[in-house]
mmCIF file of C-alpha atoms in Angstrom:
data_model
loop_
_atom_site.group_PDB
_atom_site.id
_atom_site.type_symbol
_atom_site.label_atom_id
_atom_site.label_comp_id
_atom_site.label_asym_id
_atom_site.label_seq_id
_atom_site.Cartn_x
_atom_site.Cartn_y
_atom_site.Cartn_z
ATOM 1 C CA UNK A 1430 72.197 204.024 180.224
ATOM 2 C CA UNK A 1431 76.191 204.852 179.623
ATOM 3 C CA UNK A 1432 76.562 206.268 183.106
ATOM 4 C CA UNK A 1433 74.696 202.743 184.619
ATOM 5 C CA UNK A 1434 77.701 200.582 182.428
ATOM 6 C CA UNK A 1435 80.147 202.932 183.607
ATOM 7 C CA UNK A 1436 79.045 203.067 187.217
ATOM 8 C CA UNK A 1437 78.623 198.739 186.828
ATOM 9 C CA UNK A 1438 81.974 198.709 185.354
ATOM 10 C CA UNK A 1439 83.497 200.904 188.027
ATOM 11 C CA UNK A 1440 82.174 198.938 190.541
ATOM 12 C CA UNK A 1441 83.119 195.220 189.140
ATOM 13 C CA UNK A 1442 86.851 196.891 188.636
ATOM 14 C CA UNK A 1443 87.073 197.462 192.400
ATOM 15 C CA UNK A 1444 85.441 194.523 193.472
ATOM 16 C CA UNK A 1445 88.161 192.769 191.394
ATOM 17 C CA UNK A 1446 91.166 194.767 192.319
ATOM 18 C CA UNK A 1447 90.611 194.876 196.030
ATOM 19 C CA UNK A 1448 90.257 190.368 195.874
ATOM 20 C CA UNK A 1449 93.619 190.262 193.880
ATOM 21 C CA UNK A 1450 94.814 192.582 196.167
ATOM 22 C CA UNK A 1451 93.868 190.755 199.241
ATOM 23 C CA UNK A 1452 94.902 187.476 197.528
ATOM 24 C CA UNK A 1453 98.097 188.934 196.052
ATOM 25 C CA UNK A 1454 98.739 190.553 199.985
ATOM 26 C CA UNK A 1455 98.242 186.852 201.480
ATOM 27 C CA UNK A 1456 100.644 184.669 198.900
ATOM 28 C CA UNK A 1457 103.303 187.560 199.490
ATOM 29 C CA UNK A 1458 102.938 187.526 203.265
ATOM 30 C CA UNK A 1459 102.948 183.378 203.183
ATOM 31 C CA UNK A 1460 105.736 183.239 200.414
ATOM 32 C CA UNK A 1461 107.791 185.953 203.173
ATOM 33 C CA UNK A 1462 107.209 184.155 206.525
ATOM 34 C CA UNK A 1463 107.857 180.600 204.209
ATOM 35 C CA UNK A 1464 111.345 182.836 203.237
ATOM 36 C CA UNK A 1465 112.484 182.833 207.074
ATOM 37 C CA UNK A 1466 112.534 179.088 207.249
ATOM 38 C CA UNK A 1467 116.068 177.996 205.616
ATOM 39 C CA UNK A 1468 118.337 174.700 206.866
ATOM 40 C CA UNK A 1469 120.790 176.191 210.095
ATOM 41 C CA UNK A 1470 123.582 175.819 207.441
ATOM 42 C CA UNK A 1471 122.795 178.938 205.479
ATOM 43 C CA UNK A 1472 122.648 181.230 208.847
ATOM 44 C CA UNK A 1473 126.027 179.292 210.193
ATOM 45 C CA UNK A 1474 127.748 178.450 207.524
ATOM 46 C CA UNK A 1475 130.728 181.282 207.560
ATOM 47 C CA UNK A 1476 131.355 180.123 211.102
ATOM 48 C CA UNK A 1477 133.113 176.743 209.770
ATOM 49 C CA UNK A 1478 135.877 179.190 207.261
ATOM 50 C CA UNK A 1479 138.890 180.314 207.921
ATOM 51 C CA UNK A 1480 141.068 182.263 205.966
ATOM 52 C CA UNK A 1481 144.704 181.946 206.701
ATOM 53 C CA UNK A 1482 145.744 182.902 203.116
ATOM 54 C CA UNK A 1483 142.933 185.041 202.371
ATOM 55 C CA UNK A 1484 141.346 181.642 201.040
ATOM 56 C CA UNK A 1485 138.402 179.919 202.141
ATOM 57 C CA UNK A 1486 139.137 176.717 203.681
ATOM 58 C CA UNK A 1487 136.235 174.592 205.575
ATOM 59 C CA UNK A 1488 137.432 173.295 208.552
ATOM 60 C CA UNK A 1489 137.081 169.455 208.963
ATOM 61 C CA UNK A 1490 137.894 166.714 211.210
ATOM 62 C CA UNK A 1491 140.476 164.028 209.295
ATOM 63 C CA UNK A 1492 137.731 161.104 209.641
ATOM 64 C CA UNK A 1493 140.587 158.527 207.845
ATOM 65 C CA UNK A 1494 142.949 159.618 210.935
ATOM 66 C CA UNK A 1495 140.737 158.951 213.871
ATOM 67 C CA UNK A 1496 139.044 155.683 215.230
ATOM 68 C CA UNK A 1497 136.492 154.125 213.358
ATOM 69 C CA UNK A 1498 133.822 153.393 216.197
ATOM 70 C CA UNK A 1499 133.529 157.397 216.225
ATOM 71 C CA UNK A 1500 132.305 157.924 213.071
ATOM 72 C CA UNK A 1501 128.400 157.174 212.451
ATOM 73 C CA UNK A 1502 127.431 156.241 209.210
ATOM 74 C CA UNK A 1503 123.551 156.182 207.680
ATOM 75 C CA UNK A 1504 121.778 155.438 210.914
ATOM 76 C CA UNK A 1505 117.987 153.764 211.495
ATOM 77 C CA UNK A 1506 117.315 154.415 214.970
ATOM 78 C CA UNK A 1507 115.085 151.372 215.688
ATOM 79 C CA UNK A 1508 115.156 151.851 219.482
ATOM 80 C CA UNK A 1509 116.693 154.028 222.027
ATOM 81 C CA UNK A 1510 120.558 154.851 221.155
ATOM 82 C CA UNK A 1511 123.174 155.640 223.276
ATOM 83 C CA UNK A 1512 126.236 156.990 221.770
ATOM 84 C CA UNK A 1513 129.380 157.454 224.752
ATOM 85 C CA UNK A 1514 133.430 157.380 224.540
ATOM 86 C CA UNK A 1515 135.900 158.569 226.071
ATOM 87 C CA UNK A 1516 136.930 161.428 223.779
ATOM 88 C CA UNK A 1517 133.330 163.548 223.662
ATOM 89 C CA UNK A 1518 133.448 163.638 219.795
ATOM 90 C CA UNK A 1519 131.262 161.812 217.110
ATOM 91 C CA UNK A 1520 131.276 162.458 213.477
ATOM 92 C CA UNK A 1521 128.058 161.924 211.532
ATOM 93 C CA UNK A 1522 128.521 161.211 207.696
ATOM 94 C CA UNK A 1523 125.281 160.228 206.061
ATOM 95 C CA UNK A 1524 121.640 161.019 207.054
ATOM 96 C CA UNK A 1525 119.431 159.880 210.601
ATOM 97 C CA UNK A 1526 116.071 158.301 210.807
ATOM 98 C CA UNK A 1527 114.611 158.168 213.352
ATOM 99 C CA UNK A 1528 111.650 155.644 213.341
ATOM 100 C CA UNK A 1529 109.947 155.449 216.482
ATOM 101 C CA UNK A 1530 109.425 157.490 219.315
ATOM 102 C CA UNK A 1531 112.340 157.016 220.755
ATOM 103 C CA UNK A 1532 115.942 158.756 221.760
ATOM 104 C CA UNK A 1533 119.083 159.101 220.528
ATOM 105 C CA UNK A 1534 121.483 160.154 223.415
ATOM 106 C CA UNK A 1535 125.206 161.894 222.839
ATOM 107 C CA UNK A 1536 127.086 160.922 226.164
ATOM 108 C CA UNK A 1537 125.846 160.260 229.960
ATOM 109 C CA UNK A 1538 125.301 163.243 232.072
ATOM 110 C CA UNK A 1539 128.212 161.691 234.359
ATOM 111 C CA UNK A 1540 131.395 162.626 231.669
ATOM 112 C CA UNK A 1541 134.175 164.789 232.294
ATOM 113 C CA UNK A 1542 133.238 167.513 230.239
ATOM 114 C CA UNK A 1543 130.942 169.797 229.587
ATOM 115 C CA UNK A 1544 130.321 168.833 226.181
ATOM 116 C CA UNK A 1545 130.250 166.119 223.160
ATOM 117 C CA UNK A 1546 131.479 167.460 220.232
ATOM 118 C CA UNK A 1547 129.223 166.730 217.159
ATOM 119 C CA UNK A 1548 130.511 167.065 213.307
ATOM 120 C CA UNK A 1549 128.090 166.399 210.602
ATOM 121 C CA UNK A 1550 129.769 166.155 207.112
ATOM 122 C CA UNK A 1551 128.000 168.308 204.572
ATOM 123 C CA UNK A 1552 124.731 168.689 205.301
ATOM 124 C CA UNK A 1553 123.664 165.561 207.059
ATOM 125 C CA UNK A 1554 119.396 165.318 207.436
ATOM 126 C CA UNK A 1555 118.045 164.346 210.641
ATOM 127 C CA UNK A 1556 114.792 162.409 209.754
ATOM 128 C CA UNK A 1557 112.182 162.600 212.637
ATOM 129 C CA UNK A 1558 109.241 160.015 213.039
ATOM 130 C CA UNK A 1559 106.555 162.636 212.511
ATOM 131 C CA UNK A 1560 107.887 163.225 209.516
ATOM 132 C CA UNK A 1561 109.794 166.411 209.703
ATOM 133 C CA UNK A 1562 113.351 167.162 209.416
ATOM 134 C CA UNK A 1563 116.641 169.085 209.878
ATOM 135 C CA UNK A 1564 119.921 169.598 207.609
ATOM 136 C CA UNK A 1565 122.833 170.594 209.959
ATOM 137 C CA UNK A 1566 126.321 170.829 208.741
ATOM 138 C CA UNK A 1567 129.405 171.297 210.898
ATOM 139 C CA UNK A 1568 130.006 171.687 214.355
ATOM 140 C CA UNK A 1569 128.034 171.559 217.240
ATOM 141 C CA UNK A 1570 128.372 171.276 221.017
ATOM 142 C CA UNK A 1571 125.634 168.902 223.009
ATOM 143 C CA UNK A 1572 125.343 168.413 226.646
ATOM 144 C CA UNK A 1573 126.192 165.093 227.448
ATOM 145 C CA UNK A 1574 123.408 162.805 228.412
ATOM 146 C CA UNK A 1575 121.077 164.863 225.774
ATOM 147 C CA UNK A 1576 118.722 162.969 223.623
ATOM 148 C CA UNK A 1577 119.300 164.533 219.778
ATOM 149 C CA UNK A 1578 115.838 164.080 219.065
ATOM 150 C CA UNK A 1579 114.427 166.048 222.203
ATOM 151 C CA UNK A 1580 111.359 168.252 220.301
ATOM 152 C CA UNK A 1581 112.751 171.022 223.022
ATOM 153 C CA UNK A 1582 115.911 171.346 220.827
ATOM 154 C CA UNK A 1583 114.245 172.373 217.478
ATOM 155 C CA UNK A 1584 111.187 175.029 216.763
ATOM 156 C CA UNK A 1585 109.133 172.884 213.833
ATOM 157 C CA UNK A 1586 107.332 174.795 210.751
ATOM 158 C CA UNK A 1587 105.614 172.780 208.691
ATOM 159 C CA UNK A 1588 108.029 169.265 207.608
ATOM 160 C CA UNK A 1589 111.405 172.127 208.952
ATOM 161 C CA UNK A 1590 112.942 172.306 211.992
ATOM 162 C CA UNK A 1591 115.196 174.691 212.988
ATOM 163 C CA UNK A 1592 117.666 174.981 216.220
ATOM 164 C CA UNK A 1593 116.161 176.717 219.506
ATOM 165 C CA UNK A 1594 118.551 178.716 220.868
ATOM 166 C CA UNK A 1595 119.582 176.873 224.217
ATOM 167 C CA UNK A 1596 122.353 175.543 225.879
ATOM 168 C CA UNK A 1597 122.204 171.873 225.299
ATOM 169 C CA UNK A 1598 122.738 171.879 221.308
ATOM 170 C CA UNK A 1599 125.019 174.564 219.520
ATOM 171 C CA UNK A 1600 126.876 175.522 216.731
ATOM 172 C CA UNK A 1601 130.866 175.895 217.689
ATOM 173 C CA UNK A 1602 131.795 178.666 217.507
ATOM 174 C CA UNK A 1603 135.867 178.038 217.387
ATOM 175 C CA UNK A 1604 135.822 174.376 215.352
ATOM 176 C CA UNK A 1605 139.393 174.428 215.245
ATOM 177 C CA UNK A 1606 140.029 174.885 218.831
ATOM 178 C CA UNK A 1607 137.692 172.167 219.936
ATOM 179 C CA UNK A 1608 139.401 169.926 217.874
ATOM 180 C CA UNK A 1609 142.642 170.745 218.966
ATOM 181 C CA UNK A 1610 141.592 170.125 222.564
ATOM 182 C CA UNK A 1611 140.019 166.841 221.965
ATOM 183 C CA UNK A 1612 142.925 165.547 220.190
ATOM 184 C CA UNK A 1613 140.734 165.412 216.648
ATOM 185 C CA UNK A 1614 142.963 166.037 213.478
ATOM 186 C CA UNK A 1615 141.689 168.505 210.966
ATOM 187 C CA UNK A 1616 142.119 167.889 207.497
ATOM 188 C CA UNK A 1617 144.664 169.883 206.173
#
């Protein structure tokens, strides 16, 4: 009779162990791939530092220095946007919502340069209309004439997007460079 209890107990102790082990093994695989998907800011973020004095020092545009029309606040994008000047820089501030299908375009495919320049100031959400969303902070480069919220630009897990790595939206790698070129003042 002791060695049927011992064998039953034996046998409910594995059953056990192995479904907390298979359940423990799928919330640690989920909770690792979930652990992957972080805001662009937190992968990018020591590109927008220098360190002249062995300080760190973020490196921003002077926004109270430059025009006004190139610096978008909070933004409802009720239909399709077109945002174009002549000097291939706009600062967002506050966050973007898109609420329709529709586009928001940085430049015409016809400009001078290569290039818009893009700042967002500290970690500015993109909303999208099916509900998901971005945080970017800092520079960027976009291809004139691209539509910011092309679906190609972004790889989507669950309500986070992330950047694609492509040629049409990037982070800057030199910030203070671009500037310089454009004519932008940094903040000093």
């Amino acid at each position: 009779m002791k060695i049927k209890i011992v064998i039953i107990a034996v046998l409910l102790l594995v059953i056990i162990s192995s479904a907390g082990t298979s359940t423990w093994s799928a919330f640690t695989t989920g909770f690792n791939n979930n652990a992957d998907i972080s805001p662009d800011i937190e992968r990018i973020e020591s590109m927008y530092y220098e360190e002249p004095g062995g300080g760190n020092q973020k490196i921003e545009p002077d926004l109270k220095s430059i025009s006004e029309n190139l610096i978008m606040g909070m933004l409802y994008v009720t239909q399709d946007l077109n945002i174009n000047n002549s000097y291939s820089f706009v600062a967002f501030t506050k966050q973007i919502y898109q609420l329709n299908d529709i586009s928001l375009t940085i430049g015409s495919p016809n400009d001078e340069r290569d290039y818009y320049l893009i700042y967002f100031r500290n970690r500015i959400k993109i909303n999208f209309y099916d509900g998901t969303r971005i945080w970017l902070d800092g520079f960027y480069y976009i291809k004139p004439g691209q539509d910011l919220f092309d679906d190609s630009l972004y790889t989507t897990i669950g309500k986070n997007r992330t950047l694609n790595n492509n040629p049409y939206l990037f982070v800057c790698p030199d910030p203070k460079s671009a500037c310089q070129e454009l004519g932008i003042p940094i903040k000093k």
